[in-house]
mmCIF file of C-alpha atoms and ligand atoms in Angstrom:
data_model
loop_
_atom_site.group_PDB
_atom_site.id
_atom_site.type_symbol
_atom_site.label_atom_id
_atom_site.label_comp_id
_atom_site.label_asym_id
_atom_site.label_seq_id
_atom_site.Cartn_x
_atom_site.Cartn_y
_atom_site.Cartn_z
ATOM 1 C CA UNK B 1 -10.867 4.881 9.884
ATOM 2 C CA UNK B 2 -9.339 6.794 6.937
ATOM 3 C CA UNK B 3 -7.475 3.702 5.973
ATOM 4 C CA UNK B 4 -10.426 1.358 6.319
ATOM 5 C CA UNK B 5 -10.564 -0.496 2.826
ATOM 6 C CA UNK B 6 -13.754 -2.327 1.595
ATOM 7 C CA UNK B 7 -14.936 -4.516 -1.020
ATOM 8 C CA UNK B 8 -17.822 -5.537 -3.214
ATOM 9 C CA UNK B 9 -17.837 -9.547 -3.069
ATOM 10 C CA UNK B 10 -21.180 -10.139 -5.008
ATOM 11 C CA UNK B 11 -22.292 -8.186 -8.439
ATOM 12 C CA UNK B 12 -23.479 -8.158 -11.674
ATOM 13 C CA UNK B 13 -22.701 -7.379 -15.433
ATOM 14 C CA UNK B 14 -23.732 -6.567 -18.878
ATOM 15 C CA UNK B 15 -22.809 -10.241 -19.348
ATOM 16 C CA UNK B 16 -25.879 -11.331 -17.008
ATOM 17 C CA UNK B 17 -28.302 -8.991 -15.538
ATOM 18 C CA UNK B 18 -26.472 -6.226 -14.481
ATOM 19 C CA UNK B 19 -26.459 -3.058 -16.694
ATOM 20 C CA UNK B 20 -22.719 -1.913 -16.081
ATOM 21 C CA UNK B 21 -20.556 -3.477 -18.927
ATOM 22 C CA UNK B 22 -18.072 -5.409 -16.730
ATOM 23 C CA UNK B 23 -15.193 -2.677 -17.703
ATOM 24 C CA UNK B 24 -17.708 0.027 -16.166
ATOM 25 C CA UNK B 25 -18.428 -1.527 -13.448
ATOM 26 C CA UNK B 26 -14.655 -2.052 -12.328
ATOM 27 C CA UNK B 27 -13.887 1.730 -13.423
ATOM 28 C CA UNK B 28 -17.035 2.494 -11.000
ATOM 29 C CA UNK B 29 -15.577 0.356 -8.259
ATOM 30 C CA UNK B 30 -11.902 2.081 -8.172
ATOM 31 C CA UNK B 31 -14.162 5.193 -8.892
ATOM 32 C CA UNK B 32 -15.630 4.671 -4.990
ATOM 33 C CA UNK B 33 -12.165 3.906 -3.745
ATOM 34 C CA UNK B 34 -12.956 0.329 -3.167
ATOM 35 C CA UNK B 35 -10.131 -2.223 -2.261
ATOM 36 C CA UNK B 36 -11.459 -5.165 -4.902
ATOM 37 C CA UNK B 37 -14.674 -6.245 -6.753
ATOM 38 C CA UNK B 38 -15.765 -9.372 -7.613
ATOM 39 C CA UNK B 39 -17.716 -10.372 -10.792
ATOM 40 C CA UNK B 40 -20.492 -12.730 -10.039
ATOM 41 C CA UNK B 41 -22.982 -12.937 -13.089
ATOM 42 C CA UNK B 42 -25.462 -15.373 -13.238
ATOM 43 C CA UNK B 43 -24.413 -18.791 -14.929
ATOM 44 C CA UNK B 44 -21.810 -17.318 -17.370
ATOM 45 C CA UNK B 45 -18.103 -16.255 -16.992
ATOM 46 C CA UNK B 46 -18.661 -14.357 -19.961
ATOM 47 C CA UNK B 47 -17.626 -11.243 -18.184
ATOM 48 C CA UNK B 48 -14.450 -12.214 -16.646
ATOM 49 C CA UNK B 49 -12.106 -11.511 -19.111
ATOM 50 C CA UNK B 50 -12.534 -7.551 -19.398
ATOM 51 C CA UNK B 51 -13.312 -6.890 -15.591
ATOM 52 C CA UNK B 52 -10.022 -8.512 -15.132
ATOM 53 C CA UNK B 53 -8.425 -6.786 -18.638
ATOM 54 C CA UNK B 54 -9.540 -3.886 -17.110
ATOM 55 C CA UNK B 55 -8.459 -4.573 -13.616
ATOM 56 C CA UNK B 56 -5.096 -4.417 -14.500
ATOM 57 C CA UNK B 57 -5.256 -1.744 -16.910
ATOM 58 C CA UNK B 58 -5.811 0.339 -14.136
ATOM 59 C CA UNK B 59 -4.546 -1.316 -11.415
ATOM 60 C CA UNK B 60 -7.179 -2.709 -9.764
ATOM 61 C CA UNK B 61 -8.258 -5.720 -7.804
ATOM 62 C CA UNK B 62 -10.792 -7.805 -9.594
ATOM 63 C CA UNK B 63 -11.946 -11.290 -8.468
ATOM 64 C CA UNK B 64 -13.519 -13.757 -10.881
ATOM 65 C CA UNK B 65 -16.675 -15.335 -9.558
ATOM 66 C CA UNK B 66 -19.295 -16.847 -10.603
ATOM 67 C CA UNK B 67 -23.494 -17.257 -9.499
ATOM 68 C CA UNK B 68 -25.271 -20.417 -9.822
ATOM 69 C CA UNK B 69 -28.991 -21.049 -9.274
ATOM 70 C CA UNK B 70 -29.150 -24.347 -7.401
ATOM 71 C CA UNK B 71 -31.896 -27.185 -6.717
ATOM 72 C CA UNK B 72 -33.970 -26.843 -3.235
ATOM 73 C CA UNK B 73 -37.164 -27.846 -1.614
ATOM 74 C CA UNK B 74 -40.168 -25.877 -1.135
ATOM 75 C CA UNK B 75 -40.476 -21.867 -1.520
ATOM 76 C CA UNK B 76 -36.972 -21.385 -1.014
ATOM 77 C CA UNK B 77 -34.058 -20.003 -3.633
ATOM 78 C CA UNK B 78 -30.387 -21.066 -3.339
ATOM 79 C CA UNK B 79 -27.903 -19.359 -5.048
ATOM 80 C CA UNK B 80 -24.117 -20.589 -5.164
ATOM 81 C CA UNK B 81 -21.188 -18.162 -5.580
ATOM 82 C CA UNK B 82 -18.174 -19.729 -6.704
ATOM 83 C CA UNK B 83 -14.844 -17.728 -6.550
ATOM 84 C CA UNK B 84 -11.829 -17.806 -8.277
ATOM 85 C CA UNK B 85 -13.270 -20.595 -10.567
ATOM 86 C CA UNK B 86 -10.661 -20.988 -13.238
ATOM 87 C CA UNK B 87 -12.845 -19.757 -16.683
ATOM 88 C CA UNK B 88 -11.701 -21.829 -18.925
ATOM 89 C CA UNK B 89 -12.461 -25.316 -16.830
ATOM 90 C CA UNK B 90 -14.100 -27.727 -19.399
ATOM 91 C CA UNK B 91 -16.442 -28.894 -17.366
ATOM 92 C CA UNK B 92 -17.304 -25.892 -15.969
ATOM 93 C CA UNK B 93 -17.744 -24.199 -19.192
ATOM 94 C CA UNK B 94 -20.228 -27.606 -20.401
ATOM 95 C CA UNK B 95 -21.598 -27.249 -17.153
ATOM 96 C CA UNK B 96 -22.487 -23.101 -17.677
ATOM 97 C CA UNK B 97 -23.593 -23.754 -21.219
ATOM 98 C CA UNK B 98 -26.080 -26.108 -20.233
ATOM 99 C CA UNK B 99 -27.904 -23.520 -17.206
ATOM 100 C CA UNK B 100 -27.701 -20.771 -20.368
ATOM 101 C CA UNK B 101 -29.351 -23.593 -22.249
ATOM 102 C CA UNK B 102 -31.951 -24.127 -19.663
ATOM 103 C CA UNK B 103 -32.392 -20.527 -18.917
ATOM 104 C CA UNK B 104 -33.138 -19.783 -22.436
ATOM 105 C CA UNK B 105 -35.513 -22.568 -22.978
ATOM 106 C CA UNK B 106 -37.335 -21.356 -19.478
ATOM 107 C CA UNK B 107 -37.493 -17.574 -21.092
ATOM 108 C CA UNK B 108 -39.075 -19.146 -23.933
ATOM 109 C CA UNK B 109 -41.887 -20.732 -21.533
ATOM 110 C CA UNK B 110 -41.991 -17.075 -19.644
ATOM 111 C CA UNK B 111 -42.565 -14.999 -22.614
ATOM 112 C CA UNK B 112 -45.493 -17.784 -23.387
ATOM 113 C CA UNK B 113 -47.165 -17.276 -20.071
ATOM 114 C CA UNK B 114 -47.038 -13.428 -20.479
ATOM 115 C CA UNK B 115 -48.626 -13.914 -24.304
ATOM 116 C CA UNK B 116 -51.087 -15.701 -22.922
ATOM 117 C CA UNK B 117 -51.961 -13.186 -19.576
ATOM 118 C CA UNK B 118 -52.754 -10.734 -22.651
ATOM 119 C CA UNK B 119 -48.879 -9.069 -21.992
ATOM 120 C CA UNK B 120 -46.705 -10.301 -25.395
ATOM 121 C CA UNK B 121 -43.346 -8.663 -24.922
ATOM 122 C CA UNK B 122 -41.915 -7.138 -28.224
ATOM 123 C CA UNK B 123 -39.134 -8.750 -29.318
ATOM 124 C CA UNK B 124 -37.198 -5.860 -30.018
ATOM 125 C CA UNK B 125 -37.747 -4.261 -26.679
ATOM 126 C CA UNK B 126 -36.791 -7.074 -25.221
ATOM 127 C CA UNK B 127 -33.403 -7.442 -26.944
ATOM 128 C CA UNK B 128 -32.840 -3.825 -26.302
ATOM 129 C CA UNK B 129 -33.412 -4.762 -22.168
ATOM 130 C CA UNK B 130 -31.408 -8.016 -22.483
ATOM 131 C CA UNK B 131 -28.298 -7.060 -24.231
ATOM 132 C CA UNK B 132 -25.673 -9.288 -25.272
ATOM 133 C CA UNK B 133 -25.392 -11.012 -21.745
ATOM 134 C CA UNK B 134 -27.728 -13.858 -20.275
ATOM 135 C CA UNK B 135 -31.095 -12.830 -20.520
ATOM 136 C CA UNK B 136 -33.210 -13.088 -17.112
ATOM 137 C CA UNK B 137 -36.124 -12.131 -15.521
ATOM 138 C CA UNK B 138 -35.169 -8.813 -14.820
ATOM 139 C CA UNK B 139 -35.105 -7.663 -18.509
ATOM 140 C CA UNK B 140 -38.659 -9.170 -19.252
ATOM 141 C CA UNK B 141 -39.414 -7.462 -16.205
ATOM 142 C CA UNK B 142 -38.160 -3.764 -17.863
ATOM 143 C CA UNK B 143 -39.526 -4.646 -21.100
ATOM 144 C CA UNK B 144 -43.143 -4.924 -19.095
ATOM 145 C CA UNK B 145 -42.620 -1.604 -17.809
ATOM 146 C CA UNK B 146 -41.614 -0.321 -21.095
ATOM 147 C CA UNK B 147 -44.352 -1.439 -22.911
ATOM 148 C CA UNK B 148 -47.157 -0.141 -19.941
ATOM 149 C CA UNK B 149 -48.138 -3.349 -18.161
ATOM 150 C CA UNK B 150 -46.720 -2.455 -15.217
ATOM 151 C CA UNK B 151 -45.243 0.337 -13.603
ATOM 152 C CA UNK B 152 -42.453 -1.145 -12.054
ATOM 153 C CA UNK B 153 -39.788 -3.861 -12.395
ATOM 154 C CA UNK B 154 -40.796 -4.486 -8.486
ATOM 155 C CA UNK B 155 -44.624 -4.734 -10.038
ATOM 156 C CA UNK B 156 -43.956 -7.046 -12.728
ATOM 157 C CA UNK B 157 -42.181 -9.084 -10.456
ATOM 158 C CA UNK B 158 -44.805 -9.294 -7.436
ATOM 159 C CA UNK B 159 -47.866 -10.003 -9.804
ATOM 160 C CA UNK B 160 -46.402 -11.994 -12.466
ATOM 161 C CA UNK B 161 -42.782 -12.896 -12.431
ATOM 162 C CA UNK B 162 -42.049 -14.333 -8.920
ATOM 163 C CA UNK B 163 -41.681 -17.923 -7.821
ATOM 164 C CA UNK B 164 -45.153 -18.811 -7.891
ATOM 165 C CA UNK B 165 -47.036 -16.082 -9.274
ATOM 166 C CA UNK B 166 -48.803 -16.402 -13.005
ATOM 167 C CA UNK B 167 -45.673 -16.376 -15.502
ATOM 168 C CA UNK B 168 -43.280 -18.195 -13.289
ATOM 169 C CA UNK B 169 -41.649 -21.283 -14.627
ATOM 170 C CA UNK B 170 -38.844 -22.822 -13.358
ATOM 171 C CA UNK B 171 -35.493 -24.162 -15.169
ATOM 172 C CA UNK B 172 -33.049 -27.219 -14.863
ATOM 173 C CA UNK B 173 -31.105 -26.544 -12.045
ATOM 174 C CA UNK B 174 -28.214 -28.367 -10.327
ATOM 175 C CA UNK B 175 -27.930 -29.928 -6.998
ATOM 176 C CA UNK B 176 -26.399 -28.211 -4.242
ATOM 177 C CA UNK B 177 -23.651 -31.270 -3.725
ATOM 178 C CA UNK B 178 -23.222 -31.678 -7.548
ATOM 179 C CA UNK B 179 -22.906 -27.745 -7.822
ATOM 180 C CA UNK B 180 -20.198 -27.476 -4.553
ATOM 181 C CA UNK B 181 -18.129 -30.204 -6.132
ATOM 182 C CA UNK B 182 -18.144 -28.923 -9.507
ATOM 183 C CA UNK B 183 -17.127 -25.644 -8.417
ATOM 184 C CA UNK B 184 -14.486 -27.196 -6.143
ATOM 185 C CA UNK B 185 -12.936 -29.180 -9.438
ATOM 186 C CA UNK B 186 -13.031 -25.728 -11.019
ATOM 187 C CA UNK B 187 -10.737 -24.728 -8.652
ATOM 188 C CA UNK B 188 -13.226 -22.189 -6.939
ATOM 189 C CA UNK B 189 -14.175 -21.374 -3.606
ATOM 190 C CA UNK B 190 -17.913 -22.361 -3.411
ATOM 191 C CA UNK B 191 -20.261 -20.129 -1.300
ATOM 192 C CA UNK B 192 -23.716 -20.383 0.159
ATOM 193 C CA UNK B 193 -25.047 -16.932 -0.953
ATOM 194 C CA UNK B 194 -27.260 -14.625 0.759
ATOM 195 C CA UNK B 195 -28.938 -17.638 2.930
ATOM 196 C CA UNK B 196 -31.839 -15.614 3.563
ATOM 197 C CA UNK B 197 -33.434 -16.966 0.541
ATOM 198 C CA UNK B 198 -33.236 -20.535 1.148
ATOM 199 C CA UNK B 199 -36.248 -19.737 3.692
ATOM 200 C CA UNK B 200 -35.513 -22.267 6.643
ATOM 201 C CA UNK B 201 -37.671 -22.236 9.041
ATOM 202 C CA UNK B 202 -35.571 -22.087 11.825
ATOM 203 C CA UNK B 203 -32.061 -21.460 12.432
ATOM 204 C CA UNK B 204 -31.173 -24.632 13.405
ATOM 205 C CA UNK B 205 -32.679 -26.641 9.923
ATOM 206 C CA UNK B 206 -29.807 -23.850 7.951
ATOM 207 C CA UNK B 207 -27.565 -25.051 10.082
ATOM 208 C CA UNK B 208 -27.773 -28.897 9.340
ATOM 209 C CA UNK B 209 -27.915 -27.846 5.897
ATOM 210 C CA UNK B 210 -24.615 -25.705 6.004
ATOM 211 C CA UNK B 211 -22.726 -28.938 8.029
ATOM 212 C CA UNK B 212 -23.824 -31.313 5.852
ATOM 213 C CA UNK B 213 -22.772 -29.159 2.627
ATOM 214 C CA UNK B 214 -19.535 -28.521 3.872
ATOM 215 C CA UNK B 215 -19.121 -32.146 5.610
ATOM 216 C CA UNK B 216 -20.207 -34.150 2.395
ATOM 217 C CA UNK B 217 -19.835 -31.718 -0.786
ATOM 218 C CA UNK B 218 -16.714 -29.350 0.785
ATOM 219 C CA UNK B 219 -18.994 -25.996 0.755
ATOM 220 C CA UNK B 220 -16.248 -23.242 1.776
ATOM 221 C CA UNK B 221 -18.155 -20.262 2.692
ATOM 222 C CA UNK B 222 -21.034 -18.456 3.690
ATOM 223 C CA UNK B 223 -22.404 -15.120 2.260
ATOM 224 C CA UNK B 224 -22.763 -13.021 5.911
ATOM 225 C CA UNK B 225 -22.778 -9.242 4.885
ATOM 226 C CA UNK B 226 -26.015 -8.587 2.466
ATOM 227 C CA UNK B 227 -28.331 -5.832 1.706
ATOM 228 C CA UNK B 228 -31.307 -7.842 3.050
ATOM 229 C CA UNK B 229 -29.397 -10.026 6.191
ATOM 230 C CA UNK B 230 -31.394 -8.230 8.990
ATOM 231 C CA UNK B 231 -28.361 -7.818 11.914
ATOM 232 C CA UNK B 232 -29.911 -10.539 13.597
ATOM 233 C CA UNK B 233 -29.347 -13.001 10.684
ATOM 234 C CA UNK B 234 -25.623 -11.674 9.851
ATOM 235 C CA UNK B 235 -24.936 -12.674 13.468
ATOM 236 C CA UNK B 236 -26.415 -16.336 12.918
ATOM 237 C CA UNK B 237 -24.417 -16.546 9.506
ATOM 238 C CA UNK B 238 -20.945 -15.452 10.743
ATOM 239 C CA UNK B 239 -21.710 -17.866 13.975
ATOM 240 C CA UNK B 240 -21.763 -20.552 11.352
ATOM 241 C CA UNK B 241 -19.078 -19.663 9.530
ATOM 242 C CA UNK B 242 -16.864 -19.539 12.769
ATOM 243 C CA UNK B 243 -18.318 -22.795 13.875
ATOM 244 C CA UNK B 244 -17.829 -25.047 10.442
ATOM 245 C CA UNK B 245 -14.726 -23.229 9.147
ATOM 246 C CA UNK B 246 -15.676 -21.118 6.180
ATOM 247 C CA UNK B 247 -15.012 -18.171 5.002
ATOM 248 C CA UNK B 248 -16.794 -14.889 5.243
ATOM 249 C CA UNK B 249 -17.897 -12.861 2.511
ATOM 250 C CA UNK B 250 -20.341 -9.989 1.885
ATOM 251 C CA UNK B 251 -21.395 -8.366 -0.830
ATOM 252 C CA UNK B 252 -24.044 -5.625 -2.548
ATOM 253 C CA UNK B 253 -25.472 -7.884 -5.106
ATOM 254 C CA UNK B 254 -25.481 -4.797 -7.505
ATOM 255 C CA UNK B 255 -27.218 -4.790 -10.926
ATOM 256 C CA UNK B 256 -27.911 -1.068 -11.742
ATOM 257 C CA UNK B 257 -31.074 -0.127 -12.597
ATOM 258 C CA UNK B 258 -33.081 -3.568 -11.550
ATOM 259 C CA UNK B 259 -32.016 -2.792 -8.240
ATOM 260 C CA UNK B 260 -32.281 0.984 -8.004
ATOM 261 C CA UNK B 261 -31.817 1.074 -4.096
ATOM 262 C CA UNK B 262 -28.422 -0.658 -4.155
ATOM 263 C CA UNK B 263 -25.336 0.908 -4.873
ATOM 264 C CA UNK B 264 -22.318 -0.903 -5.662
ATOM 265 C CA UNK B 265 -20.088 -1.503 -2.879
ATOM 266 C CA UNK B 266 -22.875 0.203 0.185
ATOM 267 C CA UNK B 267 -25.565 -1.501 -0.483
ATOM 268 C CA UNK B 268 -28.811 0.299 0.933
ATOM 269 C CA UNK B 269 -25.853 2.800 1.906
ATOM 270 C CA UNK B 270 -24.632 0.978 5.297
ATOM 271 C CA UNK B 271 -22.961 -2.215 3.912
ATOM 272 C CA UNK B 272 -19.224 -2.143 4.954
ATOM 273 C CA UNK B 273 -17.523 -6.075 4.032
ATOM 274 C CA UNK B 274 -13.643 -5.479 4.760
ATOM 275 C CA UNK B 275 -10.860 -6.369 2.876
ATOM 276 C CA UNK B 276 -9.307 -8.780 5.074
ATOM 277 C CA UNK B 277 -12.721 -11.268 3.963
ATOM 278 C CA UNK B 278 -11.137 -10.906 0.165
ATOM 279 C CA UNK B 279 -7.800 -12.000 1.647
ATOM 280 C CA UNK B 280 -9.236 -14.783 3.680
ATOM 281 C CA UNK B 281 -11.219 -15.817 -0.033
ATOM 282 C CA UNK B 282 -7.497 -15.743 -1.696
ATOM 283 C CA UNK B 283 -5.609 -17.745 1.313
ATOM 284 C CA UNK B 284 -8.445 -20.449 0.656
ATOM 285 C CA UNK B 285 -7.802 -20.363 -2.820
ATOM 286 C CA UNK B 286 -4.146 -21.050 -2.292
ATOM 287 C CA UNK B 287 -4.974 -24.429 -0.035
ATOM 288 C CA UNK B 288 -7.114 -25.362 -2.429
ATOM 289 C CA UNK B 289 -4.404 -25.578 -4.985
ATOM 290 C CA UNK B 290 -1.467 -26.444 -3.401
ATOM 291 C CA UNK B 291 1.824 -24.908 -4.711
ATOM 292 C CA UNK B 292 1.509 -26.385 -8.351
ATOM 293 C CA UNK B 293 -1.687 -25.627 -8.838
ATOM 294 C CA UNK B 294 -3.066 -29.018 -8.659
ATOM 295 C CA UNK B 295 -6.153 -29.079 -7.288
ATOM 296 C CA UNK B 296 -5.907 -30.869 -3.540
ATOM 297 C CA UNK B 297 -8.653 -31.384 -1.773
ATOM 298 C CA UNK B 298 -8.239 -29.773 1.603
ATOM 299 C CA UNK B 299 -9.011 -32.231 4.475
ATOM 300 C CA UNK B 300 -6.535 -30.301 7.036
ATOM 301 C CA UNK B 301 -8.601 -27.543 8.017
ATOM 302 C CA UNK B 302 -11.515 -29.688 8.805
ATOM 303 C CA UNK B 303 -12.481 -30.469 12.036
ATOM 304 C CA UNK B 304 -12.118 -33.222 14.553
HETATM 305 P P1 AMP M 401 -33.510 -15.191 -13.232
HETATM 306 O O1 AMP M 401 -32.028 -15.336 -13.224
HETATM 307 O O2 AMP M 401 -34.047 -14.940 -14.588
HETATM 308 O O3 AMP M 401 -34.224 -16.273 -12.487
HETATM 309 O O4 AMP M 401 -33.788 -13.835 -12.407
HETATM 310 C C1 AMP M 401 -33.274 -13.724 -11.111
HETATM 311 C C2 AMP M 401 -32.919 -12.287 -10.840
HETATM 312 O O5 AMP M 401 -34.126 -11.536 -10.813
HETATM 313 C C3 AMP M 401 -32.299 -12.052 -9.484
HETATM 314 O O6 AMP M 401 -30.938 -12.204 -9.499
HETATM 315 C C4 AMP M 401 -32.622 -10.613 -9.248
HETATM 316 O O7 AMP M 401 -31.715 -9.831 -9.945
HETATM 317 C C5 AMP M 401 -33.952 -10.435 -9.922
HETATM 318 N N1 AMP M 401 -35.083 -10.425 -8.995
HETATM 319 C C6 AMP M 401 -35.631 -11.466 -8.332
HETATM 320 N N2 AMP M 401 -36.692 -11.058 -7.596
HETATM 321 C C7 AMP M 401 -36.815 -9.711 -7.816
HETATM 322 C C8 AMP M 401 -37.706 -8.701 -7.351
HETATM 323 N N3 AMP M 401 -38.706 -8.988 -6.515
HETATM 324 N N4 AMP M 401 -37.516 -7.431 -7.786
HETATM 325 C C9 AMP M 401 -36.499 -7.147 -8.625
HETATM 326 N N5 AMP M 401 -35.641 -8.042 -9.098
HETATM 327 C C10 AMP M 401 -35.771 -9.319 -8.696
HETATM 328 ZN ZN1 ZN M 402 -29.542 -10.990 -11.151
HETATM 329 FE FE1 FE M 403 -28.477 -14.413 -5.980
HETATM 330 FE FE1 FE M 404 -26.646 -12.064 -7.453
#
């Protein structure tokens, strides 16, 4: 197994909620002798350029990605990964400026709702949590804990900051179609990510949803390898990705600190996601694009 190489296909930066700067967290990546990384902050590309600066500064694999939070029903969450999305897209840029839009306006309403619980975060602790990158829940959540509300980020979020409880609001988010197809005329790879958290009931209701989004929007790929995908759910995900043609990918969802228990590229310590998923990523990259780069819409490796 000594030349077993893996890779981290889902993480996070400075730039969004993660608390490695994006060159750190590619230094810590070669550091564990992974194969690649990929860079998948929340609605911003921000971080793209110096992972991949940085990536070849040292000679390392980096792979630009991005997360989106998309639209869906009931108690669920649905969160896009879109890989290989060229940066600099105009309408993906519009597109990311208006989620960093909505996000901040949402924050806005958050910090409110805490105010008026009898919590008022300090603006200055805040900042400090936030950064220069996206702010999100997980920094109000430290700046709770830093100011004695709560004595974890895993507290803050239970009693206050979840979907549903007391300081929850919710932002302008995309449809999954609308999100697929916009990532697809970025020239990405969209992928349903960790499909845990869309919360269908049964296995059968995630799979109509998977067909459809690959049938009607061209969804590409299913997140299978996750720190939370019980074995039993891996199994159903990489059924479905055998079954409608995607790709496979896996990946720690690493932040740092907000996520103590995960380490980049092991996860709880048992996550292995092989290199050979990071080539199948780049081979659908190349249909995608055809040999000059136009973007071609891939019809061939449909079925039927
Ligand atoms: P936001 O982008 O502001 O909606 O925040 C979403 C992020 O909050 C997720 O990507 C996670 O990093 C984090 N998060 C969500 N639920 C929890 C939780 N229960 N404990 C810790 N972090 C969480
Ligand atoms: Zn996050
Ligand atoms: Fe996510
Ligand atoms: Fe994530």
């Amino acid at each position: 197994m000594s030349d077993a190489l893996w890779v981290d296909l889902h993480t996070h930066t400075s730039a969004s909620d993660g608390d490695l700067s994006p060159a750190e967290l590619v230094d810590a990546a070669k550091g564990l002798g992974l194969g690649a990384v990929a860079v998948t902050d929340h609605d911003t590309v921000e971080g793209i350029s110096e992972a991949m600066t940085r990536g070849m500064a040292i000679g390392f694999e980096v792979i630009p990605g991005v997360e989106i939070s998309v639209e869906v029903g009931k108690g669920g969450t649905f969160h896009l990964l879109g890989f290989y999305v060229e940066v600099n897209n105009p309408e993906l840029r519009s597109t990311l400026h208006r989620l960093q839009r909505a996000r901040s306006e949402r924050n806005d309403r958050i910090l409110e709702c805490l105010t008026e619980l009898g919590m008022p975060l300090d603006r200055e602790v805040l900042a400090r949590c936030a950064g220069d990158g996206q702010m999100g829940r997980p920094h109000m959540a430290q700046a709770m804990v830093q100011q004695g509300y709560v004595a974890s980020v895993e507290e803050a979020f239970s009693r206050y900051l979840r979907k549903g409880a007391p300081a929850y609001v919710d932002k302008f988010r995309m449809g999954p179609k609308a999100a697929i197809s916009m990532i697809r005329r970025a020239k990405g790879v969209p992928v349903l990510a960790h499909p845990y958290t869309l919360k269908c009931p049964t296995e059968l209701e995630l799979e109509f949803l998977v067909a459809r989004l690959e049938e009607e929007a061209g969804l590409m790929g299913i997140e299978v390898l996750y720190p939370d995908h019980a074995p039993q759910q891996a199994a159903h995900y990489r059924y479905l990705a055998n079954k409608y043609g995607l790709v496979m990918t896996g990946g720690t969802d690493f932040h740092g600190k907000t996520k103590p228990d995960v380490l980049l590229g092991w996860g709880r310590g048992d996550l292995r996601v092989p290199y050979a998923w990071a080539e199948a990523l780049r081979q659908r990259v190349g249909e995608i694009r055809g040999s000059t780069g136009r973007f071609v819409l891939d019809k061939t490796r449909r079925r039927g």
